[in-house]
CSV table of C-alpha atoms and ligand atoms in Angstrom, one decimal:
chain,number,residue,atom,x,y,z
A,1,MET,CA,18.1,10.4,4.7
A,2,ASN,CA,15.9,8.7,7.3
A,3,SER,CA,17.7,5.6,8.7
A,4,LYS,CA,14.6,3.4,8.1
A,5,ILE,CA,14.7,4.3,4.4
A,6,LYS,CA,18.5,3.7,4.2
A,7,LYS,CA,17.8,0.3,5.7
A,8,ILE,CA,15.2,-0.5,3.0
A,9,ILE,CA,17.6,0.5,0.2
A,10,ARG,CA,20.4,-1.6,1.7
A,11,LYS,CA,18.2,-4.7,1.5
A,12,LYS,CA,18.4,-4.6,-2.3
A,13,ASN,CA,20.3,-7.8,-3.5
A,14,LYS,CA,20.5,-9.0,0.1
A,15,SER,CA,17.1,-9.8,1.5
A,16,LYS,CA,13.6,-9.5,0.3
A,17,ILE,CA,11.5,-6.5,1.4
A,18,VAL,CA,8.2,-7.4,3.0
A,19,SER,CA,5.3,-5.0,2.6
A,20,LEU,CA,1.5,-5.0,3.2
A,21,THR,CA,-1.2,-2.4,3.3
A,22,ALA,CA,-3.0,-1.3,6.4
A,23,TYR,CA,-5.9,1.1,7.1
A,24,SER,CA,-6.3,0.7,10.9
A,25,LYS,CA,-4.4,0.2,14.1
A,26,ASN,CA,-5.5,-3.3,15.0
A,27,ILE,CA,-4.2,-4.6,11.7
A,28,SER,CA,-1.0,-2.5,11.6
A,29,LYS,CA,0.0,-3.6,15.1
A,30,ILE,CA,0.1,-7.2,13.9
A,31,LEU,CA,1.7,-6.5,10.5
A,32,ASP,CA,4.4,-4.3,12.1
A,33,LYS,CA,6.1,-7.4,13.5
A,34,TYR,CA,6.6,-9.0,10.1
A,35,CYS,CA,6.8,-6.1,7.6
A,36,ASP,CA,9.5,-3.7,6.5
A,37,ILE,CA,7.0,-1.3,4.9
A,38,ILE,CA,3.4,-0.7,5.7
A,39,LEU,CA,1.4,1.3,3.1
A,40,VAL,CA,-1.7,3.2,3.8
A,41,GLY,CA,-3.0,2.6,0.3
A,42,ASP,CA,-5.7,4.4,-1.6
A,43,SER,CA,-6.9,0.9,-2.3
A,44,MET,CA,-9.0,1.6,0.8
A,45,ALA,CA,-11.5,3.2,-1.7
A,46,ASN,CA,-12.3,-0.3,-3.1
A,47,VAL,CA,-11.6,-2.3,0.0
A,48,LEU,CA,-13.3,-0.3,2.8
A,49,TYR,CA,-15.6,2.1,1.0
A,50,ASP,CA,-16.8,-0.2,-1.8
A,51,GLN,CA,-16.0,2.4,-4.5
A,52,LYS,CA,-15.4,1.1,-8.0
A,53,ASN,CA,-12.0,2.9,-8.3
A,54,THR,CA,-9.6,4.9,-6.2
A,55,HIS,CA,-10.4,8.3,-7.7
A,56,LYS,CA,-12.7,9.7,-5.0
A,57,ILE,CA,-10.7,8.9,-1.9
A,58,SER,CA,-9.6,12.2,-0.3
A,59,LEU,CA,-6.5,13.5,1.4
A,60,GLU,CA,-8.6,13.6,4.7
A,61,ASP,CA,-9.5,9.9,4.3
A,62,LEU,CA,-5.8,9.0,3.9
A,63,ILE,CA,-4.8,11.1,6.8
A,64,LYS,CA,-7.5,9.8,9.1
A,65,HIS,CA,-6.7,6.2,8.4
A,66,THR,CA,-2.9,6.9,8.7
A,67,LEU,CA,-3.4,8.3,12.2
A,68,SER,CA,-5.0,5.0,13.2
A,69,VAL,CA,-2.3,2.9,11.4
A,70,GLN,CA,0.4,5.0,13.0
A,71,LYS,CA,-0.7,4.0,16.5
A,72,GLY,CA,0.1,0.3,15.7
A,73,ILE,CA,3.5,0.9,14.3
A,74,LYS,CA,6.8,0.6,16.1
A,75,LYS,CA,9.4,-0.4,13.6
A,76,SER,CA,8.1,-0.5,10.0
A,77,LEU,CA,8.5,2.3,7.4
A,78,LEU,CA,5.1,4.0,7.1
A,79,VAL,CA,4.3,5.1,3.5
A,80,VAL,CA,1.1,6.9,2.6
A,81,ASP,CA,-0.5,7.1,-0.8
A,82,MET,CA,-1.1,10.5,-2.2
A,83,PRO,CA,-4.6,10.4,-3.6
A,84,LYS,CA,-5.6,11.3,-7.1
A,85,GLY,CA,-5.7,15.1,-7.7
A,86,SER,CA,-3.4,15.8,-4.7
A,87,TYR,CA,-0.3,16.0,-6.8
A,88,SER,CA,-1.6,17.4,-10.1
A,89,ASP,CA,1.2,20.1,-10.2
A,90,THR,CA,4.4,20.8,-8.3
A,91,PHE,CA,2.8,23.5,-6.0
A,92,THR,CA,-0.2,21.3,-5.1
A,93,ALA,CA,2.0,18.2,-4.6
A,94,LEU,CA,4.3,20.0,-2.2
A,95,LYS,CA,1.5,21.5,-0.2
A,96,ASN,CA,-0.3,18.2,0.2
A,97,ALA,CA,2.7,16.1,0.8
A,98,ARG,CA,3.7,18.5,3.6
A,99,ILE,CA,0.2,18.2,5.1
A,100,ILE,CA,0.4,14.4,5.0
A,101,MET,CA,3.9,14.3,6.5
A,102,LYS,CA,3.1,16.9,9.2
A,103,LYS,CA,-0.3,15.5,10.2
A,104,THR,CA,0.5,11.8,10.2
A,105,ASN,CA,4.2,11.7,11.0
A,106,CYS,CA,4.6,9.1,8.3
A,107,HIS,CA,8.0,8.4,6.7
A,108,ALA,CA,7.3,8.8,3.0
A,109,VAL,CA,4.6,9.3,0.4
A,110,LYS,CA,3.8,7.2,-2.7
A,111,LEU,CA,2.9,8.8,-6.1
A,112,GLU,CA,1.7,6.9,-9.1
A,113,ASN,CA,3.5,7.7,-12.4
A,114,PHE,CA,1.6,10.0,-14.6
A,115,ARG,CA,2.7,12.1,-17.6
A,116,ASN,CA,6.3,11.9,-16.5
A,117,ASN,CA,5.7,13.6,-13.1
A,118,TYR,CA,9.4,13.2,-12.2
A,119,LYS,CA,9.7,16.9,-11.5
A,120,ILE,CA,7.2,16.6,-8.7
A,121,ILE,CA,9.1,13.7,-7.2
A,122,ASN,CA,12.3,15.6,-7.5
A,123,LEU,CA,10.9,18.7,-5.8
A,124,LEU,CA,9.4,16.6,-2.9
A,125,VAL,CA,12.8,14.8,-2.4
A,126,LYS,CA,14.6,18.1,-2.4
A,127,LYS,CA,12.2,19.3,0.3
A,128,LYS,CA,13.1,16.3,2.3
A,129,ILE,CA,9.9,14.3,1.7
A,130,PRO,CA,10.9,10.7,0.8
A,131,VAL,CA,9.0,9.4,-2.2
A,132,MET,CA,8.1,5.9,-3.4
A,133,GLY,CA,7.2,5.7,-7.1
A,134,HIS,CA,4.6,3.4,-8.7
A,135,ILE,CA,4.5,2.2,-12.3
A,136,GLY,CA,2.7,-0.4,-14.4
A,137,PHE,CA,-1.0,-0.6,-13.6
A,138,THR,CA,-1.6,2.7,-11.9
A,139,PRO,CA,-5.3,2.7,-10.9
A,140,GLN,CA,-5.5,6.5,-10.4
A,141,PHE,CA,-4.8,7.1,-14.1
A,142,LYS,CA,-5.7,3.9,-16.0
A,143,ARG,CA,-9.3,3.0,-16.8
A,144,SER,CA,-9.0,-0.7,-17.4
A,145,PHE,CA,-6.7,-3.3,-16.1
A,146,ARG,CA,-3.9,-4.5,-18.3
A,147,ILE,CA,-0.7,-6.5,-17.7
A,148,GLU,CA,2.1,-4.2,-18.7
A,149,GLY,CA,5.5,-5.1,-20.3
A,150,GLN,CA,4.1,-7.5,-22.9
A,151,SER,CA,6.3,-6.2,-25.8
A,152,LYS,CA,9.9,-5.1,-26.1
A,153,LYS,CA,8.8,-1.6,-26.7
A,154,GLU,CA,6.6,-1.6,-23.6
A,155,ILE,CA,9.4,-3.0,-21.5
A,156,GLU,CA,11.7,-0.2,-22.7
A,157,LYS,CA,9.1,2.4,-21.9
A,158,LEU,CA,8.7,1.0,-18.3
A,159,LEU,CA,12.4,0.8,-17.8
A,160,LYS,CA,12.7,4.4,-18.9
A,161,GLN,CA,10.1,5.4,-16.4
A,162,ALA,CA,11.8,3.5,-13.6
A,163,LYS,CA,15.1,5.1,-14.4
A,164,SER,CA,13.6,8.6,-14.4
A,165,ILE,CA,11.9,7.9,-11.1
A,166,GLU,CA,15.2,6.8,-9.6
A,167,LYS,CA,17.0,9.8,-11.1
A,168,ALA,CA,14.3,12.1,-9.6
A,169,GLY,CA,15.3,10.8,-6.1
A,170,ALA,CA,12.7,8.2,-5.2
A,171,PHE,CA,13.9,5.6,-2.7
A,172,SER,CA,11.9,2.7,-4.1
A,173,ILE,CA,9.3,1.9,-6.8
A,174,VAL,CA,6.2,-0.2,-6.8
A,175,LEU,CA,5.8,-2.4,-9.9
A,176,GLU,CA,2.2,-3.3,-10.3
A,177,CYS,CA,1.2,-6.1,-12.7
A,178,LEU,CA,4.2,-6.2,-14.9
A,179,THR,CA,5.4,-9.2,-16.9
A,180,SER,CA,8.2,-11.1,-15.2
A,181,ASP,CA,10.6,-10.0,-18.0
A,182,ALA,CA,9.8,-6.4,-17.4
A,183,ALA,CA,10.1,-6.8,-13.6
A,184,ARG,CA,13.4,-8.6,-13.9
A,185,LEU,CA,15.0,-6.1,-16.2
A,186,ILE,CA,13.9,-3.1,-14.2
A,187,THR,CA,15.0,-4.6,-10.9
A,188,GLN,CA,18.4,-5.4,-12.4
A,189,SER,CA,18.8,-2.0,-14.0
A,190,ILE,CA,18.2,0.3,-11.1
A,191,LYS,CA,19.8,0.7,-7.7
A,192,ILE,CA,16.7,1.4,-5.7
A,193,PRO,CA,14.5,-1.5,-4.6
A,194,THR,CA,11.4,-2.6,-6.6
A,195,ILE,CA,8.4,-3.7,-4.7
A,196,GLY,CA,6.2,-5.9,-6.8
A,197,ILE,CA,2.5,-6.6,-6.8
A,198,GLY,CA,1.5,-9.1,-9.4
A,199,SER,CA,5.0,-8.7,-10.9
A,200,SER,CA,6.7,-12.0,-10.3
A,201,SER,CA,9.4,-12.9,-7.7
A,202,TYR,CA,12.2,-10.9,-9.6
A,203,CYS,CA,11.3,-7.8,-7.6
A,204,ASP,CA,13.3,-6.8,-4.5
A,205,GLY,CA,10.2,-7.1,-2.4
A,206,GLN,CA,6.5,-7.8,-2.5
A,207,ILE,CA,3.4,-6.0,-1.4
A,208,LEU,CA,-0.2,-7.3,-1.2
A,209,VAL,CA,-3.4,-5.6,-0.1
A,210,THR,CA,-3.8,-7.2,3.3
A,211,ASP,CA,-7.6,-7.6,3.1
A,212,ASP,CA,-7.1,-9.7,-0.1
A,213,MET,CA,-4.4,-12.0,1.3
A,214,LEU,CA,-6.5,-12.5,4.5
A,215,GLY,CA,-9.6,-13.5,2.5
A,216,LEU,CA,-11.6,-10.5,3.6
A,217,SER,CA,-12.1,-8.4,0.5
A,218,GLY,CA,-13.6,-10.9,-2.0
A,219,PHE,CA,-10.9,-9.9,-4.5
A,220,TYR,CA,-8.7,-12.7,-5.4
A,221,PRO,CA,-6.9,-12.4,-8.8
A,222,LYS,CA,-4.2,-14.9,-9.7
A,223,PHE,CA,-1.4,-12.8,-8.2
A,224,VAL,CA,-3.0,-12.9,-4.7
A,225,LYS,CA,-2.4,-15.8,-2.4
A,226,LYS,CA,-5.0,-16.2,0.2
A,227,TYR,CA,-3.1,-16.8,3.5
A,228,ALA,CA,-6.3,-17.0,5.6
A,229,ASN,CA,-10.0,-17.1,5.1
A,230,LEU,CA,-11.1,-14.4,7.6
A,231,ASN,CA,-14.5,-14.1,6.0
A,232,ARG,CA,-15.3,-17.6,7.0
A,233,ILE,CA,-13.9,-17.2,10.5
A,234,ILE,CA,-15.8,-13.9,11.2
A,235,GLU,CA,-19.0,-15.3,9.7
A,236,LYS,CA,-18.7,-18.4,12.0
A,237,ALA,CA,-18.1,-16.2,15.1
A,238,ALA,CA,-21.0,-13.8,14.2
A,239,LYS,CA,-23.3,-16.7,13.6
A,240,LYS,CA,-22.4,-18.3,16.9
A,241,TYR,CA,-22.8,-15.0,18.8
A,242,SER,CA,-26.2,-14.3,17.2
A,243,ARG,CA,-27.4,-17.8,18.1
A,244,GLU,CA,-26.2,-17.5,21.7
A,245,VAL,CA,-27.8,-14.1,22.2
A,246,LYS,CA,-31.1,-15.5,20.9
A,247,ILE,CA,-31.1,-18.6,23.1
A,248,LYS,CA,-29.8,-16.6,26.1
A,249,LYS,CA,-26.5,-18.6,26.2
A,250,PHE,CA,-24.6,-15.3,26.1
A,251,PRO,CA,-24.1,-13.4,28.4
A,252,THR,CA,-23.7,-15.8,31.3
A,253,LYS,CA,-23.2,-14.9,34.9
A,254,LYS,CA,-19.5,-15.0,34.1
A,255,ASN,CA,-19.9,-11.9,31.9
A,256,PHE,CA,-22.0,-9.9,34.5
A,257,LEU,CA,-20.5,-6.8,35.9
A,258,ASN,CA,-21.5,-6.7,39.6
A,259,GLY,CA,-18.8,-4.4,40.9
A,260,THR,CA,-16.2,-7.0,41.4
A,261,ASN,CA,-13.5,-8.4,39.1
B,301,LIG,O1,-3.3,1.4,-2.8
B,301,LIG,C1,-2.6,0.4,-2.7
B,301,LIG,O2,-2.9,-0.5,-1.9
B,301,LIG,C2,-1.4,0.2,-3.5
B,301,LIG,C3,-0.8,-1.1,-3.6
B,301,LIG,C4,-1.6,-2.0,-4.4
B,301,LIG,C5,0.6,-1.0,-4.0
B,301,LIG,O3,-1.0,1.1,-4.2
């Protein structure tokens, strides 16, 4: 097993795992200093391409953005989402996971849970492709948003899924939008780390979509904390630039290139 993955697993019950998404080098270079895991998420469909769901993002899109993200990473574990349709059966999953791993040099792939696709996880792991699972709200397969784990029966179902993913060999599981009771029970019941998004502080780590927490995406549900308001900062800078170009305040002689430094 990759030493970076071993390090992530060892963090369980010791220190929290910090994770964020990235789709480009300029962002991943900054995040790399503070994150254990950087995910090239298919959330880029909503965030970058303004699509209403993640269903149309392609393998090529994921690979292209990962190649950029990879250039900013020195120490974090780089995980890439497998897009919808790219792991519909074991053969397709293995072929596409190998393409992602080979073309991007990432450390692992992430698969959303669907119709008990544990066999696929198990095959990829056997073929030395590390896998991160994903349960709860899985946008590739669920039409409408719902908090999961609201009844005892639902919690048991989620726990069963988490245990099956662990048994299949995944090194970690994303818990998306689960009740705190479900997140706590799952986290206590499995040996691999859980990474929560909208799933309380009981998880072993947390992940957010970077553009949301930076105040860039315009998507701020209750579980997102806005750590910055980049929309405002960029808007202010663009406005100032626009004004200065128009009134000929920029460029000044200081910015002229006349063959000297
Ligand atoms: O695509 C993504 O960004 C994700 C995270 C929300 C976990 O899957």
